[in-house]
Tab-separated table of C-alpha atoms and ligand atoms in Angstrom:
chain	number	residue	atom	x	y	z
A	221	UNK	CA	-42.464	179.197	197.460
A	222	UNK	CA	-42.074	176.263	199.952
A	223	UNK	CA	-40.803	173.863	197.827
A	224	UNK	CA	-43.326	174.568	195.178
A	225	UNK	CA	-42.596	176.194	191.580
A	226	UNK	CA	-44.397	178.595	190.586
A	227	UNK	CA	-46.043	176.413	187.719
A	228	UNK	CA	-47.106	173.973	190.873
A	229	UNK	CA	-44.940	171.115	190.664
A	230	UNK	CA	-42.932	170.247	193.981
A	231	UNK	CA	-39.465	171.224	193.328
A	232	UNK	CA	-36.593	168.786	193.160
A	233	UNK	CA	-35.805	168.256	197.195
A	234	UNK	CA	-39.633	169.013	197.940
A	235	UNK	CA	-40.990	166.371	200.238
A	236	UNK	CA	-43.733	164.792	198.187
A	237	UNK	CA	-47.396	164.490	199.693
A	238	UNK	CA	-48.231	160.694	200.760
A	239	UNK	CA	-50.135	158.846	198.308
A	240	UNK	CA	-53.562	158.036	199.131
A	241	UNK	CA	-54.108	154.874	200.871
A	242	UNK	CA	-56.845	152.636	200.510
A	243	UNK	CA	-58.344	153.201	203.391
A	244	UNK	CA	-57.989	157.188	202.988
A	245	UNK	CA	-59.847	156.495	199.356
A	246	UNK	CA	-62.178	154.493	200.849
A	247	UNK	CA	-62.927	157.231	203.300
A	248	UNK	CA	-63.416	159.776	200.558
A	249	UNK	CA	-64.896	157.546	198.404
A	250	UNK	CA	-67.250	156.248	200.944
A	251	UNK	CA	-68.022	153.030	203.097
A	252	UNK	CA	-66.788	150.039	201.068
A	253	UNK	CA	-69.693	148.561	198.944
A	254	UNK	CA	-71.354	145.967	199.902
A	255	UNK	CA	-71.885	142.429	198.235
A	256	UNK	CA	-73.344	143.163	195.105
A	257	UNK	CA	-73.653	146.496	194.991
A	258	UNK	CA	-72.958	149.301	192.176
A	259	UNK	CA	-73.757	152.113	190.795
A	260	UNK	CA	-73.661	150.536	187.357
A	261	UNK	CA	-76.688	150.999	185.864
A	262	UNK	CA	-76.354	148.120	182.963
A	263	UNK	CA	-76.547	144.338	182.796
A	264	UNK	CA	-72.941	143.993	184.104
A	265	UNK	CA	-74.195	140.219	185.543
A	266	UNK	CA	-74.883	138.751	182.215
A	267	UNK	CA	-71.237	138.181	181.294
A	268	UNK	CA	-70.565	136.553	184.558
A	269	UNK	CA	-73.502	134.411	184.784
A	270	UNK	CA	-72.798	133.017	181.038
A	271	UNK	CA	-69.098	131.960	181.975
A	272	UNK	CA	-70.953	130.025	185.063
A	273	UNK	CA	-73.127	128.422	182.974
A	274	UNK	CA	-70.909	127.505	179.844
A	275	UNK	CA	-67.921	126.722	181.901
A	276	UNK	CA	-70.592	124.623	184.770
A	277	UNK	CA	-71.655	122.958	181.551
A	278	UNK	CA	-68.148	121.930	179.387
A	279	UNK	CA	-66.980	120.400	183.258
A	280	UNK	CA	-69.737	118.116	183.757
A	281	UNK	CA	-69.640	117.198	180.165
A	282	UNK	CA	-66.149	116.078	180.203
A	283	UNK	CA	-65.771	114.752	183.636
A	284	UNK	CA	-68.720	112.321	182.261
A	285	UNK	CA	-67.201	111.405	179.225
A	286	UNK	CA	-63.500	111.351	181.310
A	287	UNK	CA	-64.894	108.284	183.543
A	288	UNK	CA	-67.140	106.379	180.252
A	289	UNK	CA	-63.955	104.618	179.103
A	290	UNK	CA	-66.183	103.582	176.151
A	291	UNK	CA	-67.253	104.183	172.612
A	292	UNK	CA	-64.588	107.295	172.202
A	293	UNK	CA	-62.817	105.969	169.166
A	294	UNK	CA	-64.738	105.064	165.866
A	295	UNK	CA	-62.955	103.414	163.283
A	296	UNK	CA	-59.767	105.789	161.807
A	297	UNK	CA	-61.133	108.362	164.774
A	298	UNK	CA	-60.216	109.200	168.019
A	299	UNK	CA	-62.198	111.309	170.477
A	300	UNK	CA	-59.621	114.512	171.555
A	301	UNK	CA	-60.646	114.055	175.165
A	302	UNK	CA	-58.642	110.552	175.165
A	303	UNK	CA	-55.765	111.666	172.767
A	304	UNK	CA	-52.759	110.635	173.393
A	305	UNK	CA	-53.554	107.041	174.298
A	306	UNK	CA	-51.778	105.787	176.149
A	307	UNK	CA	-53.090	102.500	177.459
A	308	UNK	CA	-56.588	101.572	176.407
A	309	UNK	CA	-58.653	99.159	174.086
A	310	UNK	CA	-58.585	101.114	170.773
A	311	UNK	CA	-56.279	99.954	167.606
A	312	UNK	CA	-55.001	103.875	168.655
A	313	UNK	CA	-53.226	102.910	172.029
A	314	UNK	CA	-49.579	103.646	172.207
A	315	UNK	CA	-48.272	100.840	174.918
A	316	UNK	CA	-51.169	98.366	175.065
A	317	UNK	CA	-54.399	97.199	176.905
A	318	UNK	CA	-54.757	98.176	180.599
A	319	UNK	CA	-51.753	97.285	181.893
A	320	UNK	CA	-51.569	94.346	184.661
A	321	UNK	CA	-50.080	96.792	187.562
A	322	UNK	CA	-53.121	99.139	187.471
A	323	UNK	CA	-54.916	98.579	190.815
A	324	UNK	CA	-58.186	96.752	190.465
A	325	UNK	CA	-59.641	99.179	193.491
A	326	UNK	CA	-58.417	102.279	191.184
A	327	UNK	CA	-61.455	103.482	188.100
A	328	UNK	CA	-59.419	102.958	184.903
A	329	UNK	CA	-60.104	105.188	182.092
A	330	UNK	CA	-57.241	106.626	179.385
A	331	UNK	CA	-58.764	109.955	179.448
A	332	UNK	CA	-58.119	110.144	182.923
A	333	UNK	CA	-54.073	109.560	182.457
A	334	UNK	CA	-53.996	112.351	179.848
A	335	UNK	CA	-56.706	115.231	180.506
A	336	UNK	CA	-54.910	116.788	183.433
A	337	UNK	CA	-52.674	118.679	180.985
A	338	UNK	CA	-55.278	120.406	178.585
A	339	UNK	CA	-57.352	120.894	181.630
A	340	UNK	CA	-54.405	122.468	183.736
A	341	UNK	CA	-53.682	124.816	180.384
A	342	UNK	CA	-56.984	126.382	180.737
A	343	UNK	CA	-57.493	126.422	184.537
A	344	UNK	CA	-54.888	128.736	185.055
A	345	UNK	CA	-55.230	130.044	181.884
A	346	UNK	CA	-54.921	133.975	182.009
A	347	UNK	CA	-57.916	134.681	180.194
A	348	UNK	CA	-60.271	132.109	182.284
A	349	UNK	CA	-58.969	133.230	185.538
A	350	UNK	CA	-60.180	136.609	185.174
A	351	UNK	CA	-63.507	135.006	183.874
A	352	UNK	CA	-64.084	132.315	186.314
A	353	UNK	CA	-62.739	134.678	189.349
A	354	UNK	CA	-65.780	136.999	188.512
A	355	UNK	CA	-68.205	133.968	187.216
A	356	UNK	CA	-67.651	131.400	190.724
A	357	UNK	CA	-65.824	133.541	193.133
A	358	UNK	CA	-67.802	136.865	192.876
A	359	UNK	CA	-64.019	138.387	193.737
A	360	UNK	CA	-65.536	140.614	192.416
A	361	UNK	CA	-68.601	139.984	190.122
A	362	UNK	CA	-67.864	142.539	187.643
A	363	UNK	CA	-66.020	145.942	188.016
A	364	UNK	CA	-66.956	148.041	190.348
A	365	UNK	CA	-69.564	145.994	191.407
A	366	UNK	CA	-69.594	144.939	195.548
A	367	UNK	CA	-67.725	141.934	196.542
A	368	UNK	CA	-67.997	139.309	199.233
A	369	UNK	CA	-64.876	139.453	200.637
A	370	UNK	CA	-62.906	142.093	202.803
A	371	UNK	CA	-59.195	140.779	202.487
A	372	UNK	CA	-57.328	139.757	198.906
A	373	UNK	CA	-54.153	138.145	199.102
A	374	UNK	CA	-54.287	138.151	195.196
A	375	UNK	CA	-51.495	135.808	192.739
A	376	UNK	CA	-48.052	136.333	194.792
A	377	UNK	CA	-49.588	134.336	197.522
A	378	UNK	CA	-50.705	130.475	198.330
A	379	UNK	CA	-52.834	129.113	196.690
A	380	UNK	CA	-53.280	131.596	193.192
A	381	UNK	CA	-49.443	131.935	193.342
A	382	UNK	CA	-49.669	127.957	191.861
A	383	UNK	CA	-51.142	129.763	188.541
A	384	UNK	CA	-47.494	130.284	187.469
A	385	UNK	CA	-47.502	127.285	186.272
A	386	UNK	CA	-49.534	127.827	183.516
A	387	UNK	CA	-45.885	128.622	181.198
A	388	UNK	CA	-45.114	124.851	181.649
A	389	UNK	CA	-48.562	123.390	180.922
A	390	UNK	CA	-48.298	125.805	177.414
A	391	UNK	CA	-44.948	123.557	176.527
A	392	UNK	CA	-47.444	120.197	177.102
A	393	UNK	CA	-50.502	122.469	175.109
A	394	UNK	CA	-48.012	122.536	172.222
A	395	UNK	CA	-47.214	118.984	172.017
A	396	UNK	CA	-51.240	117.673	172.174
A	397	UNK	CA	-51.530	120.018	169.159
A	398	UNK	CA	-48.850	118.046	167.468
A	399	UNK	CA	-50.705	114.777	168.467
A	400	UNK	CA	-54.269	115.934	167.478
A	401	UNK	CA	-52.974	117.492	164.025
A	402	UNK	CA	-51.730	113.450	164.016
A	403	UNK	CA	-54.749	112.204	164.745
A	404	UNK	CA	-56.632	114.487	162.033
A	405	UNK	CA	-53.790	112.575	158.964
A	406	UNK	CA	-55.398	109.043	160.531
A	407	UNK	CA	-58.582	110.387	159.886
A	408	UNK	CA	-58.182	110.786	156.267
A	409	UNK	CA	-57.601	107.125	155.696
A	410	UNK	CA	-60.536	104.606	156.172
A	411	UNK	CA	-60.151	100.684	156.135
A	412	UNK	CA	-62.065	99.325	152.968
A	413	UNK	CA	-64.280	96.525	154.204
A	414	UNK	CA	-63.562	94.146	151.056
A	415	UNK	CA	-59.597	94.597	150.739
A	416	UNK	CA	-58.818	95.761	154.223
A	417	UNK	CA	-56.311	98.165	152.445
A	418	UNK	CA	-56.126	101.877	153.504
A	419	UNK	CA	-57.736	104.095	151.542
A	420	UNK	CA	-57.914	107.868	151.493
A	421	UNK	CA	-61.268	109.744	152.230
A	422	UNK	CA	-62.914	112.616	153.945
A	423	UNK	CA	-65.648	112.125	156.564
A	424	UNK	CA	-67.485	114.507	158.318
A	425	UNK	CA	-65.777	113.471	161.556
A	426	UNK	CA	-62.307	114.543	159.776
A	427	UNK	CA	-63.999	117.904	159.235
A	428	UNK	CA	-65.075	117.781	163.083
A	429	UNK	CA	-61.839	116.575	164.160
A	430	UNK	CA	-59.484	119.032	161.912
A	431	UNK	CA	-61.255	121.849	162.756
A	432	UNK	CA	-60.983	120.970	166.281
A	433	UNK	CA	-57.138	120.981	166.081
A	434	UNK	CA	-57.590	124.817	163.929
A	435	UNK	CA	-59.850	126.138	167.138
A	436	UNK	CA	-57.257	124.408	169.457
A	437	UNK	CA	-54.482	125.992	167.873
A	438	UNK	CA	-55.702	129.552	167.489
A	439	UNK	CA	-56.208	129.283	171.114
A	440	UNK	CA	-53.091	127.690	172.365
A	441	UNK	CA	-50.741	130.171	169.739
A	442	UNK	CA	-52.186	133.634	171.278
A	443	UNK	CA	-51.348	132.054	174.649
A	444	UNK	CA	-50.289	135.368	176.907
A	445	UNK	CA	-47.018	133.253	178.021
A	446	UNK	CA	-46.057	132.003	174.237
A	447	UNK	CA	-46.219	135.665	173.744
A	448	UNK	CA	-43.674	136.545	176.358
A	449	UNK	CA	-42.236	133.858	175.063
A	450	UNK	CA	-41.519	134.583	171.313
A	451	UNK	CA	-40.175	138.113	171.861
A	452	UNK	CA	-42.156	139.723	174.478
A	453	UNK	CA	-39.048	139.362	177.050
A	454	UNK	CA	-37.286	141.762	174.776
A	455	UNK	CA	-36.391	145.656	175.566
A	456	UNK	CA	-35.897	146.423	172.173
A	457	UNK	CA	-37.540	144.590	168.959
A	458	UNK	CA	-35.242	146.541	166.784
A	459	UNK	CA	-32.150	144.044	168.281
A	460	UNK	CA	-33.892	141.355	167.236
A	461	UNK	CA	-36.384	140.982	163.896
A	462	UNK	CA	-36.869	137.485	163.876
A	463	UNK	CA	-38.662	137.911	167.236
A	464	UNK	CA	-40.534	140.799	166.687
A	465	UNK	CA	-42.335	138.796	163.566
A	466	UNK	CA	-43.099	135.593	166.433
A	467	UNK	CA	-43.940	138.092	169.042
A	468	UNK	CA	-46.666	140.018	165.856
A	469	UNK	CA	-47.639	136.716	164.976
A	470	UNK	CA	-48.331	135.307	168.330
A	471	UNK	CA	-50.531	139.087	169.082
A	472	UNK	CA	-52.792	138.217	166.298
A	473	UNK	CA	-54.021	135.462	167.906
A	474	UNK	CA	-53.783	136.516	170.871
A	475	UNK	CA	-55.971	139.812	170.249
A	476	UNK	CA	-58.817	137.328	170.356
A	477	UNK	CA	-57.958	135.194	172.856
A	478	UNK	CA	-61.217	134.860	174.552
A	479	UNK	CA	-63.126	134.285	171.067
A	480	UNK	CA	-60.572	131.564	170.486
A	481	UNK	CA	-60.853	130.019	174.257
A	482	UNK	CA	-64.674	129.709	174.126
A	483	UNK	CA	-64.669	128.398	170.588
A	484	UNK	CA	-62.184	125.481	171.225
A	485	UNK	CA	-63.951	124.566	173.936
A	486	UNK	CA	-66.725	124.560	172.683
A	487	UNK	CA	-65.729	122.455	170.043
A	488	UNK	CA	-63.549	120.186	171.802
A	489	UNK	CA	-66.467	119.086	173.769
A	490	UNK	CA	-68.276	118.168	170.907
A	491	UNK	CA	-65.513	116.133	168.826
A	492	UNK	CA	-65.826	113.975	171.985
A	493	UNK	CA	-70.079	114.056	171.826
A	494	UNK	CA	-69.656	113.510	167.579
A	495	UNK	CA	-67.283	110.298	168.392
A	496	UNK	CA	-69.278	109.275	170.532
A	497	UNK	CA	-72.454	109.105	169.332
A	498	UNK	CA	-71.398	107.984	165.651
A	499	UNK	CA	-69.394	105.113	168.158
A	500	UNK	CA	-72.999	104.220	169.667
A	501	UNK	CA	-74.289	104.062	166.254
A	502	UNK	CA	-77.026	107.200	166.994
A	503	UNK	CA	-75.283	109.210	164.556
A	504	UNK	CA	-74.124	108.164	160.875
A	505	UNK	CA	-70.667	109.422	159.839
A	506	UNK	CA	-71.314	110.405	156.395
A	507	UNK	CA	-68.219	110.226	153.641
A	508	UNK	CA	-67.552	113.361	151.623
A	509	UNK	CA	-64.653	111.745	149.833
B	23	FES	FE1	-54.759	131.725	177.863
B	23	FES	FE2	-52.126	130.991	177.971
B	23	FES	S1	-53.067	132.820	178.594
B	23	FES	S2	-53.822	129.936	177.114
């Protein structure tokens, strides 16, 4: 039988076949496809081309508002691109005014101290490197669609190797949700004009800004890494309950992960724009309560 059983399968001690390589597949297969092209026959380039657009359009937004350094608080509110501040001119800073060591050649702005950790989160975000791979790098456009390259080096090597990092930027994720869900509580009490006392209310910028911290969270809790981090590590759920209910909780989120990334963003961006403008005095922030 020459190492073969009689149903087909290579007996144990049989030398196995090789595998195919990629080049062999390739060969089979045909000439590797060209930039672009597929055999797809639907609109595969939609999904790309909105990430380009809606992810072109959130980073010129916020680099903008980053570098205004102006009108992002209003009153009891705080725009979520400048939360935590740290130094700045608000009654919401932590430490003070601009402090006296800053450099006078070097653009001061407290956005700019704080937004590298929300914006590392979602750069190397799982879900947006798959999107933005496809959207800016055409590596590849879509599947099975031609790409532009011949050689991938893909995430064990420099530079897309740095993407690990994204476990460490969820730890920071977690504590801006803490500070924004802060930031929401000072939104529910308003100075009253004639006492100066505190008093509690409801605005529609506490709406804006609480549901921004809901959007943030639903994104930030179905995190891929808090996953692995609240049980998926584990052989066996049956050794441990408690994490099996985390890891459950954690998948409900994160089922919807992209719903939840493109919503908080979405949002995000326009807490900041809803500050803003109601700071300029173009919009009116109208009391519920
Ligand atoms: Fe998307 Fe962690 S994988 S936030």
């Amino acid at each position: 039988m020459n190492g073969q059983a009689a149903t087909g399968a290579p007996s144990p001690g049989a030398s196995r076949p090789p595998l195919p390589t990629r080049e062999r597949t390739e060969e089979r297969v045909g000439a590797r496809r060209s930039f672009g092209e597929t055999m797809r026959a639907d609109v595969w380039w939609t999904q790309p081309l909105l990430v380009f657009l809606g992810l072109s359009i959130f980073i010129v937004y916020s680099t903008w508002a980053a570098f205004q350094g102006t009108h992002y608080f209003f009153g009891n509110y705080i725009s979520p691109f400048y939360s935590p501040e740290i130094f700045g001119d608000s009654p919401h800073n932590w430490f003070g005014p601009k402090p006296n060591w800053w450099p006078n050649w070097l653009l001061f702005s407290p956005a700019l101290l704080i937004l590298w950790a929300p914006g590392g989160f979602r750069l190397t975000c799982y879900y947006y490197r798959g999107a933005y791979y496809k959207a800016f790098w055409a590596d590849p456009p879509a599947c099975t669609v031609g790409e532009p390259r011949k050689t991938y080096l893909g995430e064990r090597s420099f530079p897309l190797i740095m993407q690990n990092v994204h476990r460490y930027f969820l730890y920071l994720a977690l504590v801006f949700i803490v500070i924004l869900a802060i930031d929401v509580w000072k939104a529910l009490w308003f100075v009253d004009p004639t006492s100066g006392n505190n008093s509690f209310g409801i605005g529609v910028g506490t709406l804006v800004l609480a549901i921004n911290v809901v959007l943030l969270g639903g994104y930030t809790f179905g995190c891929h890494s808090l996953r692995h981090l609240a049980g998926g590590f584990l052989d066996q759920f049956s050794k441990s309950p408690t994490c099996y209910r985390a890891y459950a909780c954690v998948n409900c989120f994160n089922r919807r992960h992209m719903m939840w990334a493109w919503l908080s963003l979405f949002w995000v961006g326009f807490s900041d724009l809803y500050v803003r403008l109601c700071s300029m005095g173009v919009w009116t922030d109208w009391r519920l309560i």
